[in-house]
XYZ file of C-alpha atoms in Angstrom:
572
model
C 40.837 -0.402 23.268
C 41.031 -3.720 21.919
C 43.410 -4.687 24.474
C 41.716 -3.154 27.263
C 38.632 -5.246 26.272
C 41.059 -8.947 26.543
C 42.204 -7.742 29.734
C 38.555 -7.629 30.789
C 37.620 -10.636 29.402
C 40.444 -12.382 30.921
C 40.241 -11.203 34.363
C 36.029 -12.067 34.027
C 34.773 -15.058 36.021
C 33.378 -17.683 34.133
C 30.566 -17.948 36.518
C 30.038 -14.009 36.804
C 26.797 -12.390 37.730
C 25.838 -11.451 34.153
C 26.761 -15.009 32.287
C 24.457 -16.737 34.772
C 21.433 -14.488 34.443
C 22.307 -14.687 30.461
C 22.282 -18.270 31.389
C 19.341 -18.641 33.049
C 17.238 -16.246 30.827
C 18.209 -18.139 27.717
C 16.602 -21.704 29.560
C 13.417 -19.593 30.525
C 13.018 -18.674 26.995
C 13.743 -21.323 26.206
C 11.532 -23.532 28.565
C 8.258 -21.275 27.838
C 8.305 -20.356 23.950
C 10.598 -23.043 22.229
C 10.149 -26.204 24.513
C 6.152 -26.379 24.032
C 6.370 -26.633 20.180
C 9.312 -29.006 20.058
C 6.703 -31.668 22.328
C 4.026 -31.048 20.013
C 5.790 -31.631 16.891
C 7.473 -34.986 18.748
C 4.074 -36.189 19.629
C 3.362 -36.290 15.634
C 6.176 -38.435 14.867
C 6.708 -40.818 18.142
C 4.404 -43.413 19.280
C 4.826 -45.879 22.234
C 8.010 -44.084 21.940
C 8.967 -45.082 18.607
C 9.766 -42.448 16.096
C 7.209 -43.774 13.026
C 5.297 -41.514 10.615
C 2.173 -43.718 10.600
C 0.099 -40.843 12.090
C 0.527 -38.785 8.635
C 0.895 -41.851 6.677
C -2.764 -42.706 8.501
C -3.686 -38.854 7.824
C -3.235 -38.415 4.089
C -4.678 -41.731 3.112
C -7.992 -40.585 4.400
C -9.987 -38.358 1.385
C -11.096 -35.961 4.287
C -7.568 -35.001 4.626
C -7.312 -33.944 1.357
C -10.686 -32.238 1.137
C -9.802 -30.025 3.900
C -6.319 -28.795 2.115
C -8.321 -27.998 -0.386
C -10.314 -26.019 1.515
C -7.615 -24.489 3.561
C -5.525 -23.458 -0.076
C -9.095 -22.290 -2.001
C -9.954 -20.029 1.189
C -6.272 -18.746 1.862
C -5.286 -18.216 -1.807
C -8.916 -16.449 -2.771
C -8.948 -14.199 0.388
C -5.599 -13.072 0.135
C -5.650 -12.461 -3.857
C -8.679 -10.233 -2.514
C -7.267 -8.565 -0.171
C -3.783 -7.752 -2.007
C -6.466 -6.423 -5.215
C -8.142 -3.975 -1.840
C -4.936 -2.946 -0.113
C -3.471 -2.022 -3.325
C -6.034 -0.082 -4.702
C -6.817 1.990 -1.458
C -2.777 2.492 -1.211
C -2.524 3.863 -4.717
C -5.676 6.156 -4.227
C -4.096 7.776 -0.820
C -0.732 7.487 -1.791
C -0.908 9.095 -5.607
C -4.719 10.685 -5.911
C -5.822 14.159 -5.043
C -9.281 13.030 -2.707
C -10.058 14.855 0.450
C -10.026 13.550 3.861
C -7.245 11.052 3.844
C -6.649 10.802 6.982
C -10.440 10.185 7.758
C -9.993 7.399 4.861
C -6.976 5.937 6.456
C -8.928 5.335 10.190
C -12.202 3.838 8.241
C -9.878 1.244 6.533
C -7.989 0.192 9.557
C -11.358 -0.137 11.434
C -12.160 -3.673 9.893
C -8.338 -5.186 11.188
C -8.977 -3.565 14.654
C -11.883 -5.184 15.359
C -12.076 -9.408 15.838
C -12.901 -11.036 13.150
C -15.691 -13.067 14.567
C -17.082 -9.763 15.489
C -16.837 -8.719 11.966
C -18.590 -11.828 10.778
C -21.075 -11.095 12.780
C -21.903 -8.179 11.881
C -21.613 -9.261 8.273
C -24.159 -12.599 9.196
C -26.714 -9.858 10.346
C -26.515 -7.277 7.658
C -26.633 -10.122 4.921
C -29.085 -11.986 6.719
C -32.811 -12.382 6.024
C -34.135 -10.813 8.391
C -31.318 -7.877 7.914
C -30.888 -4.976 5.841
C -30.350 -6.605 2.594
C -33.151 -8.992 3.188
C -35.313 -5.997 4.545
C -34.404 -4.167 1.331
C -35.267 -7.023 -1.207
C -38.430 -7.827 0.864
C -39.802 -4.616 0.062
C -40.003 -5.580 -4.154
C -41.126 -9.449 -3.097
C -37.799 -10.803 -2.949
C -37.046 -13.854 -0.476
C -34.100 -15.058 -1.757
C -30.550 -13.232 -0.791
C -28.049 -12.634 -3.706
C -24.861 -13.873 -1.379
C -25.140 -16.976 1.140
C -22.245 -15.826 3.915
C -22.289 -19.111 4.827
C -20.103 -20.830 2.074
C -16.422 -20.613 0.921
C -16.909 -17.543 -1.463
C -18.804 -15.686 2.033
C -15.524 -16.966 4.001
C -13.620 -15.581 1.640
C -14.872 -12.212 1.570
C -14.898 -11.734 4.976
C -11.532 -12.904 5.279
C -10.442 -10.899 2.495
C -11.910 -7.291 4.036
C -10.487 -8.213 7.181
C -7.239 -8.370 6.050
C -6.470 -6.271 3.099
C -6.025 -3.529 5.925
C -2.551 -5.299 6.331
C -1.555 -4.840 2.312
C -2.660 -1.196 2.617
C -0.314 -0.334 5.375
C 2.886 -2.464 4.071
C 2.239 -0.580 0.513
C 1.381 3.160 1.308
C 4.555 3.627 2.547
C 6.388 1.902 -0.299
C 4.026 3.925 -3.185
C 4.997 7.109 -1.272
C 9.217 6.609 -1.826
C 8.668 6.168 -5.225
C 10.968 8.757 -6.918
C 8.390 11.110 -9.081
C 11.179 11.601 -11.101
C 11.166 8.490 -12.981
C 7.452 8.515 -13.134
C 7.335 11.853 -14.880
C 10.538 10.979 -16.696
C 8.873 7.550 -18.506
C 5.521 9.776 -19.345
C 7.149 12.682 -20.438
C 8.946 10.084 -22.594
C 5.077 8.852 -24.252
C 4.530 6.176 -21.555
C 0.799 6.034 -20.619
C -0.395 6.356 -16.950
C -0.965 2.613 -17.539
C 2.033 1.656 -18.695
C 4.190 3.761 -15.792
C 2.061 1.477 -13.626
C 2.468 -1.707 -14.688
C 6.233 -0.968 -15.578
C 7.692 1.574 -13.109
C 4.891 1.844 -9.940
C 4.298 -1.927 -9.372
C 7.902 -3.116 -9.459
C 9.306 -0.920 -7.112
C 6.080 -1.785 -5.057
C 6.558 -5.032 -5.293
C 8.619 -5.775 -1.806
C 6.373 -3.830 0.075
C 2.613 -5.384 -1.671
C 4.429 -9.078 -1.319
C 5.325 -8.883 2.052
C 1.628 -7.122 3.307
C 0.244 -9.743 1.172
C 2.212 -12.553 2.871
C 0.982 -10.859 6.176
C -2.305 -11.060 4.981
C -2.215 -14.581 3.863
C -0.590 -15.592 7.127
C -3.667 -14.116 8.738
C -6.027 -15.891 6.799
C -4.036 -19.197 7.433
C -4.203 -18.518 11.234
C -7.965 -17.477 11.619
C -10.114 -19.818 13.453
C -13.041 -17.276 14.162
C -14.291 -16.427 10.472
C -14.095 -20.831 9.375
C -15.501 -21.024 12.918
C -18.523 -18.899 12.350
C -19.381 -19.695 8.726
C -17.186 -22.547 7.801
C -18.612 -24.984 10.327
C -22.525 -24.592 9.706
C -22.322 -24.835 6.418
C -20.077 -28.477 6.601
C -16.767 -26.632 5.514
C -13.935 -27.714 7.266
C -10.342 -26.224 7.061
C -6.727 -26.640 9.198
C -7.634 -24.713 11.577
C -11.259 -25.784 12.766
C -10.366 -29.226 12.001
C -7.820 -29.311 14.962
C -10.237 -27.489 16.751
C -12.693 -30.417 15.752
C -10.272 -33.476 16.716
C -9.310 -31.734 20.362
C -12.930 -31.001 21.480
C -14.001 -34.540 19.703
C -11.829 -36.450 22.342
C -11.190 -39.095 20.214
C -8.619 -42.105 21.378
C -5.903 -40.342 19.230
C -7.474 -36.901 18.877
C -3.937 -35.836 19.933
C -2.019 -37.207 18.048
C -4.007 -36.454 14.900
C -4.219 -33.187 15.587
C -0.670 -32.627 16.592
C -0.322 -33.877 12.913
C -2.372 -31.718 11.509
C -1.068 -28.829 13.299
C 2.746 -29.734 12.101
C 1.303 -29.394 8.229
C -0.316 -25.721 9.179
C 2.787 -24.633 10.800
C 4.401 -25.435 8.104
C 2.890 -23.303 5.651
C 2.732 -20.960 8.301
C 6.059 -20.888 8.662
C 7.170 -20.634 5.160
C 5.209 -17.661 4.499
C 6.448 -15.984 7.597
C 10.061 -16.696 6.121
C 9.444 -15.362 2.737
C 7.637 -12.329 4.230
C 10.441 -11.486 6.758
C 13.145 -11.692 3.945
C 10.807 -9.177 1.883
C 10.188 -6.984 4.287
C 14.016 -6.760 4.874
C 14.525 -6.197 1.326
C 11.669 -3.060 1.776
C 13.825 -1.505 4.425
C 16.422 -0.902 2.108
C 14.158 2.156 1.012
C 13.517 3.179 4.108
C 16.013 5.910 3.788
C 13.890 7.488 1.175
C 11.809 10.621 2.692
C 8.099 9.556 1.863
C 6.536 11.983 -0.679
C 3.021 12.919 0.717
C 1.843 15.501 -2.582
C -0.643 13.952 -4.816
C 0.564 13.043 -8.290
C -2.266 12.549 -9.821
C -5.413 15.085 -10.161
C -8.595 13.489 -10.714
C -10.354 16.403 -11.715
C -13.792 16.472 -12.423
C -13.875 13.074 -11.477
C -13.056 13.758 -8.018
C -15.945 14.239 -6.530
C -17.492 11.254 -7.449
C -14.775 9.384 -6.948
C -14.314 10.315 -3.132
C -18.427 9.631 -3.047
C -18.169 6.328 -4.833
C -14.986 5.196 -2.093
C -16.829 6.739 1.076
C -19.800 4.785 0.367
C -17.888 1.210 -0.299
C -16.268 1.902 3.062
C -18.919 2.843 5.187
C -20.581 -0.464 3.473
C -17.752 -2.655 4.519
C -17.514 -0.845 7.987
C -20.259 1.205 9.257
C -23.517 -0.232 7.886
C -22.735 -4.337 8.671
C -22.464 -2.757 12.430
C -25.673 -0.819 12.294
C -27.410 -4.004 11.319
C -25.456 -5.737 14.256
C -27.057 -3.212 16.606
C -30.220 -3.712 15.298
C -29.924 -7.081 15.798
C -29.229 -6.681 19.563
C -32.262 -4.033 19.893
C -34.939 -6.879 18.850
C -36.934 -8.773 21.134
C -36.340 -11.777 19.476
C -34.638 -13.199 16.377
C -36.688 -12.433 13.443
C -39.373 -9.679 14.220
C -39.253 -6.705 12.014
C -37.503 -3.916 13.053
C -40.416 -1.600 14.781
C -40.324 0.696 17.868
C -42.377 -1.815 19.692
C -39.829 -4.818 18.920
C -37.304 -2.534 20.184
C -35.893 -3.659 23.983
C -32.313 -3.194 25.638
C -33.412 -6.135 27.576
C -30.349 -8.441 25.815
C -27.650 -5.687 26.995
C -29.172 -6.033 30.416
C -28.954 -9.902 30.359
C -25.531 -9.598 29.071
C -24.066 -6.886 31.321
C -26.052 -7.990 34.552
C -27.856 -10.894 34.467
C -25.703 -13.266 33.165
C -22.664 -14.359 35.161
C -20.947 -16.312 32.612
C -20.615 -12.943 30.820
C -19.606 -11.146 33.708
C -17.013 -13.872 34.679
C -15.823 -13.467 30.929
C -15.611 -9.837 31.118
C -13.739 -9.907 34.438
C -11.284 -13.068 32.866
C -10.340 -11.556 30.078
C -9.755 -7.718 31.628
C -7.441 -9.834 34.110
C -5.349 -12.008 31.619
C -5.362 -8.901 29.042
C -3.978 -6.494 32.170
C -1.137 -9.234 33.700
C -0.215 -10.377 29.920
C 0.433 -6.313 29.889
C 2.306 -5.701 32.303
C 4.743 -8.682 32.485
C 5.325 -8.237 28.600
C 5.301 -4.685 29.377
C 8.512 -5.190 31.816
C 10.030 -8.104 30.069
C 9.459 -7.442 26.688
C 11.285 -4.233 27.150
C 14.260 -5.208 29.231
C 14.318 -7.265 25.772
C 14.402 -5.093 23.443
C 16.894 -3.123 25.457
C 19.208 -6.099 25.174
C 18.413 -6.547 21.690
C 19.322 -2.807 20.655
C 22.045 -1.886 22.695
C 23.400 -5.588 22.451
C 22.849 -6.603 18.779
C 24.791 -9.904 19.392
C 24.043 -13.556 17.903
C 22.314 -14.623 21.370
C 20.283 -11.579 21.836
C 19.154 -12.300 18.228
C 18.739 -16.007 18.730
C 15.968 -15.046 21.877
C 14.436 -12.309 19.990
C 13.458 -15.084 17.503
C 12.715 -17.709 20.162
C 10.053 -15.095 21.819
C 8.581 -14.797 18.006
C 8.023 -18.216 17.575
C 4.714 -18.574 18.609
C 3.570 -15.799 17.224
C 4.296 -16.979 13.652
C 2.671 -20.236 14.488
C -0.938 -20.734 14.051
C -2.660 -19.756 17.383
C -4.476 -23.501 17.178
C -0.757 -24.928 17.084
C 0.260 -22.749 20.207
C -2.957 -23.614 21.849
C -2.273 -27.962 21.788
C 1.039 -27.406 21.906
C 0.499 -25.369 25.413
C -1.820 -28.693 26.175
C 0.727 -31.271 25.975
C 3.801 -29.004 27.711
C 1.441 -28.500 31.074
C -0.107 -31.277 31.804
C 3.661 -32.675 32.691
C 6.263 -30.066 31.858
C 8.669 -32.165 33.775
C 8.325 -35.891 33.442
C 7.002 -37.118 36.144
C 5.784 -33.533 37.536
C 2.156 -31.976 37.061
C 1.700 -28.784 38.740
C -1.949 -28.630 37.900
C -1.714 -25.852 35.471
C -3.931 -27.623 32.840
C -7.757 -26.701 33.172
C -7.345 -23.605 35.369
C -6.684 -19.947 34.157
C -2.859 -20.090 34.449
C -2.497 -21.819 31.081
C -4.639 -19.305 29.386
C -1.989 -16.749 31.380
C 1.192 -18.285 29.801
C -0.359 -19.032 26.272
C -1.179 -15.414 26.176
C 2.322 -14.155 27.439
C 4.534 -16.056 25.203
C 1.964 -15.453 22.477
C 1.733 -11.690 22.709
C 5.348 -11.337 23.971
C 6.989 -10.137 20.485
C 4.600 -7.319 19.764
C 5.458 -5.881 22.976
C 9.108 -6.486 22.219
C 8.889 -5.107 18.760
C 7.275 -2.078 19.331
C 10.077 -0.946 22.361
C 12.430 -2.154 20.119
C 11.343 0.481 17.125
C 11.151 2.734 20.148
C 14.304 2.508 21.448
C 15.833 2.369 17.766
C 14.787 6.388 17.909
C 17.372 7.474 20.904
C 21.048 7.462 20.629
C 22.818 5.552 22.585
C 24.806 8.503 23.057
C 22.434 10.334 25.636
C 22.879 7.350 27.944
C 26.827 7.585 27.790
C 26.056 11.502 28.705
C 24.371 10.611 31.538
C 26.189 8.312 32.852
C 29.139 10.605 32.181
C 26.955 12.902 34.634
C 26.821 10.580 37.361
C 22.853 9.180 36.693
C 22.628 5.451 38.112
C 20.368 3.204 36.145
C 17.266 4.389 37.880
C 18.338 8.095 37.418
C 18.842 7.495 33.151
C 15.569 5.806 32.845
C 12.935 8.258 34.995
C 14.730 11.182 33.448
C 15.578 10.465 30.229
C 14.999 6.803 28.601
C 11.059 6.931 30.006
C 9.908 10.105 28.499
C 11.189 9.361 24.974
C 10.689 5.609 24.656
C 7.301 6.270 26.192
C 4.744 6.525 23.344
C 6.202 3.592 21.295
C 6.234 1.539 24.123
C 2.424 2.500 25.183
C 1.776 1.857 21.663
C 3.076 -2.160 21.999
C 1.521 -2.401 25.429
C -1.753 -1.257 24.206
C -1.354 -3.658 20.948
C -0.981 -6.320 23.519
C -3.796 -5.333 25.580
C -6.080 -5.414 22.986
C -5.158 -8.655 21.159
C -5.576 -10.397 24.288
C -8.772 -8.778 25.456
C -10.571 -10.063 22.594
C -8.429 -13.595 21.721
C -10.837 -16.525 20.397
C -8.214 -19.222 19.159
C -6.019 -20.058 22.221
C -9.036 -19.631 24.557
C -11.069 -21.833 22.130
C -8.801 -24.933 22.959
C -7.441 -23.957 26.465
C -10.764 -22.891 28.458
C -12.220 -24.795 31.373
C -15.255 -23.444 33.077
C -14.805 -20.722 35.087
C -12.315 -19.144 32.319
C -14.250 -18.433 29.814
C -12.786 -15.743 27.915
C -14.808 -12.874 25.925
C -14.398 -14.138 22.409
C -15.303 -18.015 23.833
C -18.670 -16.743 25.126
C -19.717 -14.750 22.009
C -18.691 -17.869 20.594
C -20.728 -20.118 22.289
C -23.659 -17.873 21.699
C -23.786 -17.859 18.450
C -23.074 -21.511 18.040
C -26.145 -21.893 20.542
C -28.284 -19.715 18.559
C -28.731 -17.018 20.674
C -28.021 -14.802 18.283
C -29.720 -11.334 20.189
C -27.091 -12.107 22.551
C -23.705 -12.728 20.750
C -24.557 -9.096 18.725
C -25.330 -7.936 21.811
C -22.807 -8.391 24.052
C -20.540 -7.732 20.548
C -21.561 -4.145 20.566
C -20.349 -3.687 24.158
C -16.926 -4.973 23.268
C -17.324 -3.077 19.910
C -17.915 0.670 22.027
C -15.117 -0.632 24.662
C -12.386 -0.833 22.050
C -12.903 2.166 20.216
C -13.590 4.054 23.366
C -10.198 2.842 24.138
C -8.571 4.048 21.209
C -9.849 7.316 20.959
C -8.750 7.242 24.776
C -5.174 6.674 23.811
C -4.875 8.967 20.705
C -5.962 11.964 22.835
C -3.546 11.016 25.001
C -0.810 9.997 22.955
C -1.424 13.665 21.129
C -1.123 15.740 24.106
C 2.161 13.894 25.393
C 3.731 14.736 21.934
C 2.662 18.083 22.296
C 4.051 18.064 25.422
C 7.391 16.673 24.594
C 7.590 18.905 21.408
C 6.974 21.941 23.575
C 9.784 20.726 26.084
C 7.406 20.500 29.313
């Protein structure tokens, strides 16, 4: 065998077909994920084109500077200690407890990390607001003054916090479910308290799986630009993240340069989480051998029943009620007016769905670059991750990380950086890119590119190799193997990452936030500029329309999703 391969290798042309597409895929890659960050990180350290650090010398001599890293490590650090305290404890409950309705549970805590954040603050600003539930409540024993002000660190921290500890809870119920029983049982039948098996058997072995979902999580919180947008900006809080926002729409002489410096110091941290996470989460996959152990090991007994009533009602708070207020919101005639029948109109959904064409243009931009992002990731991502499984070689691995690069970067860093790389990608050459809705198009397909290639790539992980060899064996051409047999089974995990990418760019604030022009104004831009505005009927408004859309779409694709399995289990 080993000779057979030489002989092939010696008799290949150096210039063959397959090393110059390698060849020229590798510079595309290369050209659209890797190049653009490279220029932005330059611009921070040339000037007149002189490498100098006087921009971050000029940077952290200013107090402002410093204020805002403390804002940026006070917000990051107390949201994600919040949510690691949520995901673990609604892990533990449906991993170990005896409650009813799990499954139920396990949709109702997702629902907070499916929908945008700035929809979720939102919907938190209304239910929290004076004239909303909690002010409607206290109003009714004399009480004008609201016991939480959303509009301050500790309220961006909360929000941040249930936004995210959806990711700890998913990273750890898995982990909490390998857990042998056996050495659970063995230290209490041995006189160890529940307590004690906790602290000294359940959260070590949990440990790799709660660090790296809490690593996710504090990525997430280091990245979000809608929740400091919303609540961080009115109230004179600035962080990383709206303070590059703040230099680039500021157009100051060197806006660009200062916040191509400030955007180096988020990716960093950025980037060093995303390390440490990825070398956890490879250190969780050791277990993932282990059959997961769904039987409850703990019986609450008597207590059950008010525990389930005691969780169901701190969800429904954290997901159901903030978005009843929302719609109540969006039913008022105006901002402030008690909530009575005749306050009530649906004239804001008619202003938003047919009278205003800003809206409609949003609408129609964003169903457009959601739909192309799609389908090209949809193609490319999975002739990808077809070279990336069945080809597990040091280039293949080299591009998969390339095409992940921006997604571990702040969006606001991906954003400038896709600034400065097209308005001249080659010196001396502007295609006009800059300004029109082609930027947005490429910031959202080498942003959203990995999720499309890591969902086929879990897909494809599921079929042996071996069934292609068969049917090749057989006589099936390419076309033949993948109608017939790759399609079908790779199928719902690559809907899944299509759909994943679908959403995420439906409803994308950050890019769109630096990138837009007008005439591509994106969904999330306009809510945006709503609420910033002060038309606040509106934003909730047009909100709930997105709101319905996406989990109209989701129930959509679970029904469907269902009755293909079905259909594959029952070999139709």
């Amino acid at each position: 065998m080993i000779g057979q391969i030489n002989r092939s290798l010696q008799t290949t042309p150096f210039f063959s077909k397959k090393r110059v597409y390698t060849f020229l895929l590798t510079v595309l890659i290369f050209f659209l994920f890797v190049l653009p960050i490279i220029r932005l990180f330059s611009l921070s350290f040339f000037s007149d084109g002189t490498f100098t650090f006087a921009n971050y010398i000029a940077i952290f001599a200013e107090a402002s500077t410093w204020r805002i890293l403390e804002n940026t490590f006070v917000m990051v650090f107390g949201s994600t200690l919040l949510a690691i305290g949520l995901g673990l404890f609604f892990a533990w409950v449906v991993a170990y407890s005896d409650i009813r309705g799990k499954k139920l549970m396990q949709l109702f805590i997702l629902i907070p990390f499916i929908i945008p954040s700035y929809i979720i603050t939102l919907s938190w600003t209304q239910f929290m607001g004076t004239n909303g539930l909690v002010g409607s409540f206290l109003g009714l024993f004399s009480i004008d003054t609201l016991p939480f002000n959303l509009y301050s660190m500790s309220g961006m921290i909360f929000v941040l916090g249930l936004s995210h500890f959806p990711l700890v809870f998913l990273f750890t119920v898995n982990v909490l479910r390998k857990i042998p029983r056996d050495m659970e049982w063995a230290a209490r039948a041995s006189g160890a308290t529940s307590q004690d098996v906790f602290r000294k058997i359940t959260l070590p072995l949990a440990l790799p799986g709660l660090a790296g979902g809490g690593l996710l999580a504090f990525i997430a919180n280091l990245d979000n630009f809608g929740i400091p947008a919303f609540l961080g900006i009115p109230a004179n809080i600035t962080v990383l993240s709206t303070a590059i926002y703040q230099e680039v729409v500021g157009f100051g002489p060197s806006a660009f340069a200062r916040a191509a410096t400030l955007s180096v110091v988020l990716s960093v941290f950025a980037l060093l989480g995303t390390i440490i996470q990825w070398r956890l989460v490879r250190k969780a996959k050791h277990t993932d051998t282990v059959d997961q152990d769904f039987q409850p090991r703990y019986q609450l007994g008597r207590f059950r029943l008010v525990a389930e009533i005691m969780l169901w009602g701190f969800l429904l708070c954290i997901t159901i009620v903030p978005f009843i207020s929302m719609l109540m919101s969006s039913v008022i005639q105006a901002y402030g007016l008690p909530f009575r029948w005749d306050n009530l109109t649906l004239s804001h959904y008619r202003f938003v769905l047919f009278e205003n064409n800003r809206v409609q243009g949003a609408i129609g931009n964003s169903l457009f670059l959601a739909s192309v992002t799609t389908l090209i990731c949809l193609v490319l991502g999975t002739a990808l991750a077809y070279m990336r499984a069945r080809q597990p070689n040091a280039l293949n691995r080299t591009l998969e990380g390339f095409v992940g690069l921006p997604y571990a970067l702040p969006g606001m860093v991906l954003g400038l950086a896709m600034i400065f790389m097209w308005l001249e990608p080659i010196p001396g050459w502007n295609p006009g890119i800059y300004g029109t809705i082609g930027i947005l198009l490429i910031a959202y397909i080498t942003r959203f590119m990995v999720l499309q290639v890591r969902g086929s790539f879990t897909a494809m992980a599921q079929v042996d190799p071996l069934m292609e060899e068969a049917a090749h064996l057989f006589g099936a051409n390419a076309f033949v193997k993948w109608r017939r047999i790759l399609t079908p089974l790779l199928l719902p995990g690559v809907v899944s990452g299509a759909f994943l990418v679908f959403l995420t760019a439906l409803t994308e604030l950050t890019v769109s936030s630096l990138l837009w022009s007008s005439g591509s104004e994106t969904i999330g831009l306009v809510i945006f500029n709503f609420e910033q505005a002060g038309y606040s009927t509106h934003s909730t408004a047009f909100s709930m329309v997105i709101v319905t859309g996406i989990l109209a779409t989701i129930a959509s694709l679970y029904i469907v999703q269902h009755r293909w399995n079905r259909r594959l289990k029952h070999g139709n």
